[in-house]
Amino acid sequence: MMKKIEQFGYPLFFLLMLSLPALLDSRWLAVATTFVVFSIVALSMDIILGKAGMFNMGQALFFGMGAYISAILNAHFGWPMLATVPAAIIIPAIFGVILAGPIVHLRGDYLLVASIGFNIVFIQVVQNDLGGVTGGPNGIFGLDMINLPGFMDSPQLGAFYAALIALFLTFLLMYNLAKSKAGRALHYLREDELAASCVGINTRVYKIFAFAVGAGIAGMAGTFYANQYSAVSPEAFNFLQSVLFFSIVIVGGSSIPGILLGVFVMFVLPEIFRDFATWRYFIFGLAMIVTMIIRPRGICPAKFGKIPKRLIKEGSYDIE
């Protein structure tokens, strides 16, 4: 089933997304762009939470860091938004390594609380206008936008397609990571950390690796979020945003189709039922509870393989 989705489902998804702007007005095009950006962040969250099994509730930190890096470089140093993307990937990835180092030995709710703390610290730093470049509570406004060829007269459309290209690249990375030795090591780490360490998997290194990759992808998504709104502000990257990304992975399941479904359920559906403001969150919360009872591993979970007995007997992790 999953192979058929990979062969036919992913191309159909991108064909649909490419044609979507022709069917949407400006409001729903903005929703579609945010859907794409949030999908990138949720995929980055899946590397840490879904693949490595680490309870991280601070992904909005790296998302916001990437957005602010791009905004600062563009607003204060005149960099084109597209040129800020490498910095928005590399700097959060480095911070992912630095922040993960002291906390990766923590498990469960202890790691959860530590990651929340980092998110709160980040919000306080940008709200207090560190170095006079973050804009304080008001954020940074009037950013330039990525000018894709053919979309110079339609910045909103250009923002959508720029984000869609970033999502496509994230798909490629996630697909290749899942097929790689590192990806299998993360899966085994999630299933049984003790057994993984017994066969020679350096669990600490792979945990830090997951944080670095997840942070870099989330930082990239931040650039396209800043590009979409031509602005950044602290409330866009607060703890509630981290809760949203955490919930997307839990509800959708640790797979690419699951993540996309999770973003649709957690973000797009509330927008669809915005007219029923009084009851929409009640129905939404009830649906989440029912989903978790019926599908505790998410709507579309990935199949995680256990460590082969052969490797446990040999005490060596060496898969070609």
PDB file of C-alpha atoms in Angstrom:
ATOM      1  CA  MET A   1       0.000   0.000   0.000  1.00  0.00           C
ATOM      2  CA  MET A   2       2.725   2.473   0.990  1.00  0.00           C
ATOM      3  CA  LYS A   3       4.703   1.674  -2.178  1.00  0.00           C
ATOM      4  CA  LYS A   4       1.659   2.511  -4.330  1.00  0.00           C
ATOM      5  CA  ILE A   5       1.273   5.815  -2.486  1.00  0.00           C
ATOM      6  CA  GLU A   6       4.931   6.602  -3.149  1.00  0.00           C
ATOM      7  CA  GLN A   7       4.638   5.693  -6.851  1.00  0.00           C
ATOM      8  CA  PHE A   8       1.318   7.353  -7.637  1.00  0.00           C
ATOM      9  CA  GLY A   9       0.104   9.316  -4.621  1.00  0.00           C
ATOM     10  CA  TYR A  10       3.005  11.754  -4.284  1.00  0.00           C
ATOM     11  CA  PRO A  11       3.053  12.790  -7.976  1.00  0.00           C
ATOM     12  CA  LEU A  12      -0.731  13.236  -7.898  1.00  0.00           C
ATOM     13  CA  PHE A  13      -0.457  15.319  -4.728  1.00  0.00           C
ATOM     14  CA  PHE A  14       2.038  17.719  -6.312  1.00  0.00           C
ATOM     15  CA  LEU A  15       0.019  17.921  -9.534  1.00  0.00           C
ATOM     16  CA  LEU A  16      -3.015  18.848  -7.451  1.00  0.00           C
ATOM     17  CA  MET A  17      -1.041  21.443  -5.502  1.00  0.00           C
ATOM     18  CA  LEU A  18       0.349  22.954  -8.714  1.00  0.00           C
ATOM     19  CA  SER A  19      -3.166  23.432 -10.112  1.00  0.00           C
ATOM     20  CA  LEU A  20      -4.722  24.520  -6.801  1.00  0.00           C
ATOM     21  CA  PRO A  21      -4.211  28.313  -7.183  1.00  0.00           C
ATOM     22  CA  ALA A  22      -6.494  28.326 -10.235  1.00  0.00           C
ATOM     23  CA  LEU A  23      -9.343  27.115  -8.004  1.00  0.00           C
ATOM     24  CA  LEU A  24      -8.820  29.355  -4.970  1.00  0.00           C
ATOM     25  CA  ASP A  25      -9.438  32.967  -4.059  1.00  0.00           C
ATOM     26  CA  SER A  26      -6.835  35.030  -2.210  1.00  0.00           C
ATOM     27  CA  ARG A  27      -7.957  33.921   1.276  1.00  0.00           C
ATOM     28  CA  TRP A  28      -7.825  30.227   0.497  1.00  0.00           C
ATOM     29  CA  LEU A  29      -4.576  30.634  -1.411  1.00  0.00           C
ATOM     30  CA  ALA A  30      -3.094  32.046   1.821  1.00  0.00           C
ATOM     31  CA  VAL A  31      -4.476  29.012   3.685  1.00  0.00           C
ATOM     32  CA  ALA A  32      -2.963  26.698   1.065  1.00  0.00           C
ATOM     33  CA  THR A  33       0.440  28.398   1.398  1.00  0.00           C
ATOM     34  CA  THR A  34       0.340  28.055   5.181  1.00  0.00           C
ATOM     35  CA  PHE A  35      -0.663  24.401   4.728  1.00  0.00           C
ATOM     36  CA  VAL A  36       2.483  23.868   2.653  1.00  0.00           C
ATOM     37  CA  VAL A  37       4.725  25.681   5.168  1.00  0.00           C
ATOM     38  CA  PHE A  38       3.217  23.853   8.152  1.00  0.00           C
ATOM     39  CA  SER A  39       3.682  20.551   6.299  1.00  0.00           C
ATOM     40  CA  ILE A  40       7.411  21.272   6.055  1.00  0.00           C
ATOM     41  CA  VAL A  41       7.609  22.065   9.782  1.00  0.00           C
ATOM     42  CA  ALA A  42       5.565  18.974  10.673  1.00  0.00           C
ATOM     43  CA  LEU A  43       7.878  16.792   8.562  1.00  0.00           C
ATOM     44  CA  SER A  44      10.841  18.278  10.430  1.00  0.00           C
ATOM     45  CA  MET A  45       9.055  17.506  13.697  1.00  0.00           C
ATOM     46  CA  ASP A  46       8.470  13.948  12.509  1.00  0.00           C
ATOM     47  CA  ILE A  47      12.227  13.343  12.262  1.00  0.00           C
ATOM     48  CA  ILE A  48      12.636  14.121  15.962  1.00  0.00           C
ATOM     49  CA  LEU A  49       9.336  12.850  17.380  1.00  0.00           C
ATOM     50  CA  GLY A  50       8.138  10.267  14.884  1.00  0.00           C
ATOM     51  CA  LYS A  51      11.388   8.760  13.632  1.00  0.00           C
ATOM     52  CA  ALA A  52      13.669   9.079  16.690  1.00  0.00           C
ATOM     53  CA  GLY A  53      10.869   8.924  19.290  1.00  0.00           C
ATOM     54  CA  MET A  54      12.003  12.002  21.253  1.00  0.00           C
ATOM     55  CA  PHE A  55       9.254  14.078  22.887  1.00  0.00           C
ATOM     56  CA  ASN A  56      10.172  17.507  21.553  1.00  0.00           C
ATOM     57  CA  MET A  57       7.637  20.275  22.191  1.00  0.00           C
ATOM     58  CA  GLY A  58       9.797  23.159  21.016  1.00  0.00           C
ATOM     59  CA  GLN A  59       9.846  22.899  17.235  1.00  0.00           C
ATOM     60  CA  ALA A  60       8.427  26.419  16.886  1.00  0.00           C
ATOM     61  CA  LEU A  61      11.805  27.588  18.259  1.00  0.00           C
ATOM     62  CA  PHE A  62      13.666  26.440  15.128  1.00  0.00           C
ATOM     63  CA  PHE A  63      10.783  27.500  12.874  1.00  0.00           C
ATOM     64  CA  GLY A  64      10.874  30.985  14.382  1.00  0.00           C
ATOM     65  CA  MET A  65      14.662  31.118  14.369  1.00  0.00           C
ATOM     66  CA  GLY A  66      14.746  30.519  10.616  1.00  0.00           C
ATOM     67  CA  ALA A  67      12.061  33.149  10.045  1.00  0.00           C
ATOM     68  CA  TYR A  68      13.869  35.755  12.158  1.00  0.00           C
ATOM     69  CA  ILE A  69      17.255  35.012  10.571  1.00  0.00           C
ATOM     70  CA  SER A  70      15.795  35.618   7.107  1.00  0.00           C
ATOM     71  CA  ALA A  71      13.911  38.711   8.299  1.00  0.00           C
ATOM     72  CA  ILE A  72      16.990  40.245   9.958  1.00  0.00           C
ATOM     73  CA  LEU A  73      19.263  39.554   6.991  1.00  0.00           C
ATOM     74  CA  ASN A  74      16.688  41.005   4.611  1.00  0.00           C
ATOM     75  CA  ALA A  75      15.529  44.027   6.643  1.00  0.00           C
ATOM     76  CA  HIS A  76      18.849  45.096   8.188  1.00  0.00           C
ATOM     77  CA  PHE A  77      21.466  43.850   5.730  1.00  0.00           C
ATOM     78  CA  GLY A  78      19.602  43.952   2.431  1.00  0.00           C
ATOM     79  CA  TRP A  79      19.948  40.255   1.560  1.00  0.00           C
ATOM     80  CA  PRO A  80      17.379  38.938  -0.949  1.00  0.00           C
ATOM     81  CA  MET A  81      14.992  36.532   0.791  1.00  0.00           C
ATOM     82  CA  LEU A  82      16.075  33.596  -1.350  1.00  0.00           C
ATOM     83  CA  ALA A  83      19.715  34.203  -0.417  1.00  0.00           C
ATOM     84  CA  THR A  84      18.839  33.921   3.283  1.00  0.00           C
ATOM     85  CA  VAL A  85      17.640  30.307   2.965  1.00  0.00           C
ATOM     86  CA  PRO A  86      21.069  28.662   3.560  1.00  0.00           C
ATOM     87  CA  ALA A  87      21.576  30.725   6.730  1.00  0.00           C
ATOM     88  CA  ALA A  88      18.052  29.868   7.875  1.00  0.00           C
ATOM     89  CA  ILE A  89      18.934  26.171   7.528  1.00  0.00           C
ATOM     90  CA  ILE A  90      22.498  26.111   8.843  1.00  0.00           C
ATOM     91  CA  ILE A  91      22.152  28.331  11.928  1.00  0.00           C
ATOM     92  CA  PRO A  92      19.082  26.504  13.386  1.00  0.00           C
ATOM     93  CA  ALA A  93      20.814  23.174  12.620  1.00  0.00           C
ATOM     94  CA  ILE A  94      23.867  24.307  14.608  1.00  0.00           C
ATOM     95  CA  PHE A  95      21.614  25.444  17.446  1.00  0.00           C
ATOM     96  CA  GLY A  96      19.861  22.078  17.220  1.00  0.00           C
ATOM     97  CA  VAL A  97      23.182  20.365  17.942  1.00  0.00           C
ATOM     98  CA  ILE A  98      24.063  22.815  20.749  1.00  0.00           C
ATOM     99  CA  LEU A  99      20.665  22.573  22.450  1.00  0.00           C
ATOM    100  CA  ALA A 100      20.309  18.818  21.994  1.00  0.00           C
ATOM    101  CA  GLY A 101      23.684  18.024  23.550  1.00  0.00           C
ATOM    102  CA  PRO A 102      22.671  18.590  27.197  1.00  0.00           C
ATOM    103  CA  ILE A 103      19.131  17.129  26.923  1.00  0.00           C
ATOM    104  CA  VAL A 104      19.195  14.080  24.634  1.00  0.00           C
ATOM    105  CA  HIS A 105      19.840  11.795  27.606  1.00  0.00           C
ATOM    106  CA  LEU A 106      16.452  12.850  29.001  1.00  0.00           C
ATOM    107  CA  ARG A 107      13.387  10.764  28.259  1.00  0.00           C
ATOM    108  CA  GLY A 108       9.654  11.267  28.030  1.00  0.00           C
ATOM    109  CA  ASP A 109       8.177  14.207  29.895  1.00  0.00           C
ATOM    110  CA  TYR A 110      11.604  15.415  31.095  1.00  0.00           C
ATOM    111  CA  LEU A 111      12.711  16.026  27.506  1.00  0.00           C
ATOM    112  CA  LEU A 112       9.291  17.537  26.810  1.00  0.00           C
ATOM    113  CA  VAL A 113       9.663  20.112  29.589  1.00  0.00           C
ATOM    114  CA  ALA A 114      13.239  20.980  28.574  1.00  0.00           C
ATOM    115  CA  SER A 115      12.197  21.607  24.953  1.00  0.00           C
ATOM    116  CA  ILE A 116       9.314  23.802  26.124  1.00  0.00           C
ATOM    117  CA  GLY A 117      11.813  25.821  28.151  1.00  0.00           C
ATOM    118  CA  PHE A 118      13.971  26.479  25.076  1.00  0.00           C
ATOM    119  CA  ASN A 119      10.897  27.667  23.156  1.00  0.00           C
ATOM    120  CA  ILE A 120       9.974  30.095  25.958  1.00  0.00           C
ATOM    121  CA  VAL A 121      13.533  31.455  26.110  1.00  0.00           C
ATOM    122  CA  PHE A 122      13.490  32.118  22.356  1.00  0.00           C
ATOM    123  CA  ILE A 123      10.211  34.047  22.585  1.00  0.00           C
ATOM    124  CA  GLN A 124      11.583  36.163  25.436  1.00  0.00           C
ATOM    125  CA  VAL A 125      14.741  36.931  23.464  1.00  0.00           C
ATOM    126  CA  VAL A 126      12.897  38.194  20.370  1.00  0.00           C
ATOM    127  CA  GLN A 127      10.270  40.055  22.413  1.00  0.00           C
ATOM    128  CA  ASN A 128      13.008  41.952  24.255  1.00  0.00           C
ATOM    129  CA  ASP A 129      14.508  43.061  20.934  1.00  0.00           C
ATOM    130  CA  LEU A 130      17.926  41.478  21.369  1.00  0.00           C
ATOM    131  CA  GLY A 131      20.585  43.675  19.775  1.00  0.00           C
ATOM    132  CA  GLY A 132      17.894  46.011  18.476  1.00  0.00           C
ATOM    133  CA  VAL A 133      17.290  43.807  15.421  1.00  0.00           C
ATOM    134  CA  THR A 134      14.283  41.614  16.305  1.00  0.00           C
ATOM    135  CA  GLY A 135      11.740  44.436  16.551  1.00  0.00           C
ATOM    136  CA  GLY A 136      10.476  43.471  20.003  1.00  0.00           C
ATOM    137  CA  PRO A 137       6.767  42.573  20.380  1.00  0.00           C
ATOM    138  CA  ASN A 138       5.950  44.206  17.031  1.00  0.00           C
ATOM    139  CA  GLY A 139       8.395  42.045  15.081  1.00  0.00           C
ATOM    140  CA  ILE A 140       9.851  42.955  11.691  1.00  0.00           C
ATOM    141  CA  PHE A 141       7.647  44.198   8.847  1.00  0.00           C
ATOM    142  CA  GLY A 142       7.997  45.214   5.222  1.00  0.00           C
ATOM    143  CA  LEU A 143      10.204  42.331   4.144  1.00  0.00           C
ATOM    144  CA  ASP A 144      11.017  41.765   0.499  1.00  0.00           C
ATOM    145  CA  MET A 145       9.468  38.696  -1.078  1.00  0.00           C
ATOM    146  CA  ILE A 146      10.996  35.964  -3.199  1.00  0.00           C
ATOM    147  CA  ASN A 147      10.457  36.940  -6.824  1.00  0.00           C
ATOM    148  CA  LEU A 148      10.014  33.780  -8.842  1.00  0.00           C
ATOM    149  CA  PRO A 149      10.272  34.201 -12.625  1.00  0.00           C
ATOM    150  CA  GLY A 150       6.774  34.679 -14.057  1.00  0.00           C
ATOM    151  CA  PHE A 151       5.221  35.744 -10.754  1.00  0.00           C
ATOM    152  CA  MET A 152       6.588  39.267 -10.385  1.00  0.00           C
ATOM    153  CA  ASP A 153       3.074  40.749 -10.535  1.00  0.00           C
ATOM    154  CA  SER A 154       1.567  38.194  -8.143  1.00  0.00           C
ATOM    155  CA  PRO A 155       3.630  37.970  -4.925  1.00  0.00           C
ATOM    156  CA  GLN A 156       1.035  35.799  -3.178  1.00  0.00           C
ATOM    157  CA  LEU A 157       1.136  33.246  -5.972  1.00  0.00           C
ATOM    158  CA  GLY A 158       4.926  33.392  -5.985  1.00  0.00           C
ATOM    159  CA  ALA A 159       4.986  32.750  -2.220  1.00  0.00           C
ATOM    160  CA  PHE A 160       2.823  29.655  -2.711  1.00  0.00           C
ATOM    161  CA  TYR A 161       5.000  28.135  -5.428  1.00  0.00           C
ATOM    162  CA  ALA A 162       8.229  29.019  -3.592  1.00  0.00           C
ATOM    163  CA  ALA A 163       6.934  27.160  -0.521  1.00  0.00           C
ATOM    164  CA  LEU A 164       5.799  24.252  -2.707  1.00  0.00           C
ATOM    165  CA  ILE A 165       9.316  23.886  -4.145  1.00  0.00           C
ATOM    166  CA  ALA A 166      10.670  23.789  -0.577  1.00  0.00           C
ATOM    167  CA  LEU A 167       8.109  21.094   0.317  1.00  0.00           C
ATOM    168  CA  PHE A 168       9.150  19.031  -2.712  1.00  0.00           C
ATOM    169  CA  LEU A 169      12.811  19.203  -1.629  1.00  0.00           C
ATOM    170  CA  THR A 170      11.782  18.196   1.894  1.00  0.00           C
ATOM    171  CA  PHE A 171       9.905  15.222   0.439  1.00  0.00           C
ATOM    172  CA  LEU A 172      13.060  14.102  -1.362  1.00  0.00           C
ATOM    173  CA  LEU A 173      15.120  14.415   1.807  1.00  0.00           C
ATOM    174  CA  MET A 174      12.577  12.519   3.920  1.00  0.00           C
ATOM    175  CA  TYR A 175      12.204   9.771   1.334  1.00  0.00           C
ATOM    176  CA  ASN A 176      15.963   9.239   1.031  1.00  0.00           C
ATOM    177  CA  LEU A 177      16.449   9.464   4.803  1.00  0.00           C
ATOM    178  CA  ALA A 178      13.870   6.713   5.353  1.00  0.00           C
ATOM    179  CA  LYS A 179      15.738   4.440   2.920  1.00  0.00           C
ATOM    180  CA  SER A 180      19.170   5.185   4.396  1.00  0.00           C
ATOM    181  CA  LYS A 181      21.141   3.455   7.131  1.00  0.00           C
ATOM    182  CA  ALA A 182      20.703   6.542   9.330  1.00  0.00           C
ATOM    183  CA  GLY A 183      16.948   6.399   8.842  1.00  0.00           C
ATOM    184  CA  ARG A 184      16.799   2.745   9.880  1.00  0.00           C
ATOM    185  CA  ALA A 185      18.957   3.522  12.905  1.00  0.00           C
ATOM    186  CA  LEU A 186      16.465   6.225  13.967  1.00  0.00           C
ATOM    187  CA  HIS A 187      13.604   3.745  13.567  1.00  0.00           C
ATOM    188  CA  TYR A 188      15.364   1.181  15.729  1.00  0.00           C
ATOM    189  CA  LEU A 189      16.169   3.886  18.256  1.00  0.00           C
ATOM    190  CA  ARG A 190      12.476   4.725  18.497  1.00  0.00           C
ATOM    191  CA  GLU A 191      11.399   1.114  18.904  1.00  0.00           C
ATOM    192  CA  ASP A 192      13.972   0.013  21.489  1.00  0.00           C
ATOM    193  CA  GLU A 193      16.799   2.340  22.522  1.00  0.00           C
ATOM    194  CA  LEU A 194      18.497  -0.287  24.701  1.00  0.00           C
ATOM    195  CA  ALA A 195      18.524  -2.900  21.952  1.00  0.00           C
ATOM    196  CA  ALA A 196      19.738  -0.271  19.469  1.00  0.00           C
ATOM    197  CA  SER A 197      22.699   0.581  21.697  1.00  0.00           C
ATOM    198  CA  CYS A 198      23.464  -3.126  22.179  1.00  0.00           C
ATOM    199  CA  VAL A 199      23.977  -3.615  18.431  1.00  0.00           C
ATOM    200  CA  GLY A 200      26.401  -0.697  18.251  1.00  0.00           C
ATOM    201  CA  ILE A 201      24.124   2.205  17.280  1.00  0.00           C
ATOM    202  CA  ASN A 202      25.469   5.362  18.912  1.00  0.00           C
ATOM    203  CA  THR A 203      22.139   6.545  20.264  1.00  0.00           C
ATOM    204  CA  ARG A 204      23.441   9.927  21.438  1.00  0.00           C
ATOM    205  CA  VAL A 205      24.916  10.781  18.029  1.00  0.00           C
ATOM    206  CA  TYR A 206      21.754   9.777  16.174  1.00  0.00           C
ATOM    207  CA  LYS A 207      19.550  11.756  18.562  1.00  0.00           C
ATOM    208  CA  ILE A 208      21.649  14.871  18.003  1.00  0.00           C
ATOM    209  CA  PHE A 209      21.604  14.139  14.262  1.00  0.00           C
ATOM    210  CA  ALA A 210      17.787  14.018  14.349  1.00  0.00           C
ATOM    211  CA  PHE A 211      17.640  17.355  16.185  1.00  0.00           C
ATOM    212  CA  ALA A 212      20.059  18.968  13.721  1.00  0.00           C
ATOM    213  CA  VAL A 213      18.215  17.797  10.602  1.00  0.00           C
ATOM    214  CA  GLY A 214      14.804  18.600  12.094  1.00  0.00           C
ATOM    215  CA  ALA A 215      15.977  22.065  13.167  1.00  0.00           C
ATOM    216  CA  GLY A 216      17.453  22.835   9.745  1.00  0.00           C
ATOM    217  CA  ILE A 217      14.280  21.886   7.879  1.00  0.00           C
ATOM    218  CA  ALA A 218      12.104  23.852  10.311  1.00  0.00           C
ATOM    219  CA  GLY A 219      14.404  26.865   9.869  1.00  0.00           C
ATOM    220  CA  MET A 220      13.967  26.672   6.107  1.00  0.00           C
ATOM    221  CA  ALA A 221      10.183  26.622   6.574  1.00  0.00           C
ATOM    222  CA  GLY A 222      10.534  29.787   8.662  1.00  0.00           C
ATOM    223  CA  THR A 223      11.972  31.636   5.663  1.00  0.00           C
ATOM    224  CA  PHE A 224       8.948  30.794   3.525  1.00  0.00           C
ATOM    225  CA  TYR A 225       6.578  31.733   6.342  1.00  0.00           C
ATOM    226  CA  ALA A 226       8.264  35.144   6.610  1.00  0.00           C
ATOM    227  CA  ASN A 227       8.156  35.389   2.820  1.00  0.00           C
ATOM    228  CA  GLN A 228       4.427  34.656   2.747  1.00  0.00           C
ATOM    229  CA  TYR A 229       3.455  37.388   5.198  1.00  0.00           C
ATOM    230  CA  SER A 230       6.359  39.757   4.495  1.00  0.00           C
ATOM    231  CA  ALA A 231       6.693  40.008   8.285  1.00  0.00           C
ATOM    232  CA  VAL A 232       7.590  38.103  11.460  1.00  0.00           C
ATOM    233  CA  SER A 233       6.382  38.563  15.041  1.00  0.00           C
ATOM    234  CA  PRO A 234       6.903  36.597  18.292  1.00  0.00           C
ATOM    235  CA  GLU A 235       3.332  35.308  18.678  1.00  0.00           C
ATOM    236  CA  ALA A 236       3.640  33.342  15.428  1.00  0.00           C
ATOM    237  CA  PHE A 237       6.246  31.033  17.008  1.00  0.00           C
ATOM    238  CA  ASN A 238       5.022  30.621  20.569  1.00  0.00           C
ATOM    239  CA  PHE A 239       4.457  27.453  22.589  1.00  0.00           C
ATOM    240  CA  LEU A 240       0.971  26.920  21.105  1.00  0.00           C
ATOM    241  CA  GLN A 241       2.540  26.579  17.663  1.00  0.00           C
ATOM    242  CA  SER A 242       4.813  23.849  19.005  1.00  0.00           C
ATOM    243  CA  VAL A 243       1.735  22.110  20.426  1.00  0.00           C
ATOM    244  CA  LEU A 244       0.144  22.275  16.970  1.00  0.00           C
ATOM    245  CA  PHE A 245       3.128  20.632  15.266  1.00  0.00           C
ATOM    246  CA  PHE A 246       3.370  18.011  18.023  1.00  0.00           C
ATOM    247  CA  SER A 247      -0.338  17.214  17.614  1.00  0.00           C
ATOM    248  CA  ILE A 248      -0.041  16.965  13.831  1.00  0.00           C
ATOM    249  CA  VAL A 249       2.543  14.170  14.099  1.00  0.00           C
ATOM    250  CA  ILE A 250       0.586  12.351  16.824  1.00  0.00           C
ATOM    251  CA  VAL A 251      -2.787  12.582  15.032  1.00  0.00           C
ATOM    252  CA  GLY A 252      -1.522  12.039  11.490  1.00  0.00           C
ATOM    253  CA  GLY A 253       1.045   9.342  12.218  1.00  0.00           C
ATOM    254  CA  SER A 254       4.750   9.144  11.464  1.00  0.00           C
ATOM    255  CA  SER A 255       4.654   8.951   7.664  1.00  0.00           C
ATOM    256  CA  ILE A 256       4.579  11.500   4.871  1.00  0.00           C
ATOM    257  CA  PRO A 257       0.900  10.818   4.024  1.00  0.00           C
ATOM    258  CA  GLY A 258       0.109  10.862   7.745  1.00  0.00           C
ATOM    259  CA  ILE A 259       1.812  14.234   8.220  1.00  0.00           C
ATOM    260  CA  LEU A 260      -0.113  15.761   5.298  1.00  0.00           C
ATOM    261  CA  LEU A 261      -3.382  14.384   6.678  1.00  0.00           C
ATOM    262  CA  GLY A 262      -2.443  15.670  10.120  1.00  0.00           C
ATOM    263  CA  VAL A 263      -1.865  19.214   8.816  1.00  0.00           C
ATOM    264  CA  PHE A 264      -5.185  19.045   6.969  1.00  0.00           C
ATOM    265  CA  VAL A 265      -7.052  17.871  10.066  1.00  0.00           C
ATOM    266  CA  MET A 266      -5.319  20.165  12.548  1.00  0.00           C
ATOM    267  CA  PHE A 267      -5.080  23.323  10.442  1.00  0.00           C
ATOM    268  CA  VAL A 268      -7.247  23.264   7.310  1.00  0.00           C
ATOM    269  CA  LEU A 269     -10.416  21.745   8.816  1.00  0.00           C
ATOM    270  CA  PRO A 270     -10.708  24.470  11.501  1.00  0.00           C
ATOM    271  CA  GLU A 271     -10.414  27.028   8.690  1.00  0.00           C
ATOM    272  CA  ILE A 272     -13.174  25.302   6.733  1.00  0.00           C
ATOM    273  CA  PHE A 273     -15.475  25.358   9.763  1.00  0.00           C
ATOM    274  CA  ARG A 274     -14.575  28.907  10.765  1.00  0.00           C
ATOM    275  CA  ASP A 275     -18.219  29.948  10.207  1.00  0.00           C
ATOM    276  CA  PHE A 276     -19.232  27.607  13.042  1.00  0.00           C
ATOM    277  CA  ALA A 277     -16.978  29.380  15.528  1.00  0.00           C
ATOM    278  CA  THR A 278     -19.092  28.455  18.563  1.00  0.00           C
ATOM    279  CA  TRP A 279     -18.888  24.711  18.036  1.00  0.00           C
ATOM    280  CA  ARG A 280     -15.948  24.087  15.731  1.00  0.00           C
ATOM    281  CA  TYR A 281     -13.320  23.515  18.444  1.00  0.00           C
ATOM    282  CA  PHE A 282     -15.704  21.320  20.430  1.00  0.00           C
ATOM    283  CA  ILE A 283     -16.285  19.105  17.384  1.00  0.00           C
ATOM    284  CA  PHE A 284     -12.615  19.311  16.493  1.00  0.00           C
ATOM    285  CA  GLY A 285     -11.470  18.226  19.979  1.00  0.00           C
ATOM    286  CA  LEU A 286     -14.016  15.411  20.058  1.00  0.00           C
ATOM    287  CA  ALA A 287     -12.789  14.168  16.677  1.00  0.00           C
ATOM    288  CA  MET A 288      -9.200  14.145  17.977  1.00  0.00           C
ATOM    289  CA  ILE A 289     -10.189  12.091  21.019  1.00  0.00           C
ATOM    290  CA  VAL A 290     -12.058   9.554  18.865  1.00  0.00           C
ATOM    291  CA  THR A 291      -9.117   9.364  16.433  1.00  0.00           C
ATOM    292  CA  MET A 292      -6.656   8.655  19.241  1.00  0.00           C
ATOM    293  CA  ILE A 293      -8.917   5.931  20.674  1.00  0.00           C
ATOM    294  CA  ILE A 294      -9.443   4.231  17.321  1.00  0.00           C
ATOM    295  CA  ARG A 295      -5.996   4.901  15.808  1.00  0.00           C
ATOM    296  CA  PRO A 296      -3.535   5.398  18.696  1.00  0.00           C
ATOM    297  CA  ARG A 297      -0.543   5.466  16.317  1.00  0.00           C
ATOM    298  CA  GLY A 298      -2.153   8.077  14.099  1.00  0.00           C
ATOM    299  CA  ILE A 299      -4.363   8.094  11.022  1.00  0.00           C
ATOM    300  CA  CYS A 300      -1.625   6.823   8.708  1.00  0.00           C
ATOM    301  CA  PRO A 301       1.294   5.469  10.758  1.00  0.00           C
ATOM    302  CA  ALA A 302       4.514   4.155   9.304  1.00  0.00           C
ATOM    303  CA  LYS A 303       5.507   0.562   9.887  1.00  0.00           C
ATOM    304  CA  PHE A 304       8.543   0.504  12.131  1.00  0.00           C
ATOM    305  CA  GLY A 305      10.644  -2.611  11.807  1.00  0.00           C
ATOM    306  CA  LYS A 306      12.228  -4.156  14.870  1.00  0.00           C
ATOM    307  CA  ILE A 307      15.950  -4.754  15.009  1.00  0.00           C
ATOM    308  CA  PRO A 308      16.663  -8.023  13.167  1.00  0.00           C
ATOM    309  CA  LYS A 309      17.637 -10.883  15.499  1.00  0.00           C
ATOM    310  CA  ARG A 310      20.718 -11.451  13.379  1.00  0.00           C
ATOM    311  CA  LEU A 311      22.058  -8.028  14.337  1.00  0.00           C
ATOM    312  CA  ILE A 312      21.316  -8.578  18.016  1.00  0.00           C
ATOM    313  CA  LYS A 313      23.206 -11.882  17.942  1.00  0.00           C
ATOM    314  CA  GLU A 314      26.147 -10.333  16.107  1.00  0.00           C
ATOM    315  CA  GLY A 315      26.049  -7.219  18.279  1.00  0.00           C
ATOM    316  CA  SER A 316      26.773  -5.093  15.241  1.00  0.00           C
ATOM    317  CA  TYR A 317      24.719  -2.583  13.256  1.00  0.00           C
ATOM    318  CA  ASP A 318      25.917  -2.960   9.688  1.00  0.00           C
ATOM    319  CA  ILE A 319      23.129  -2.842   7.091  1.00  0.00           C
ATOM    320  CA  GLU A 320      23.923  -2.064   3.488  1.00  0.00           C
TER     321      GLU A 320
END
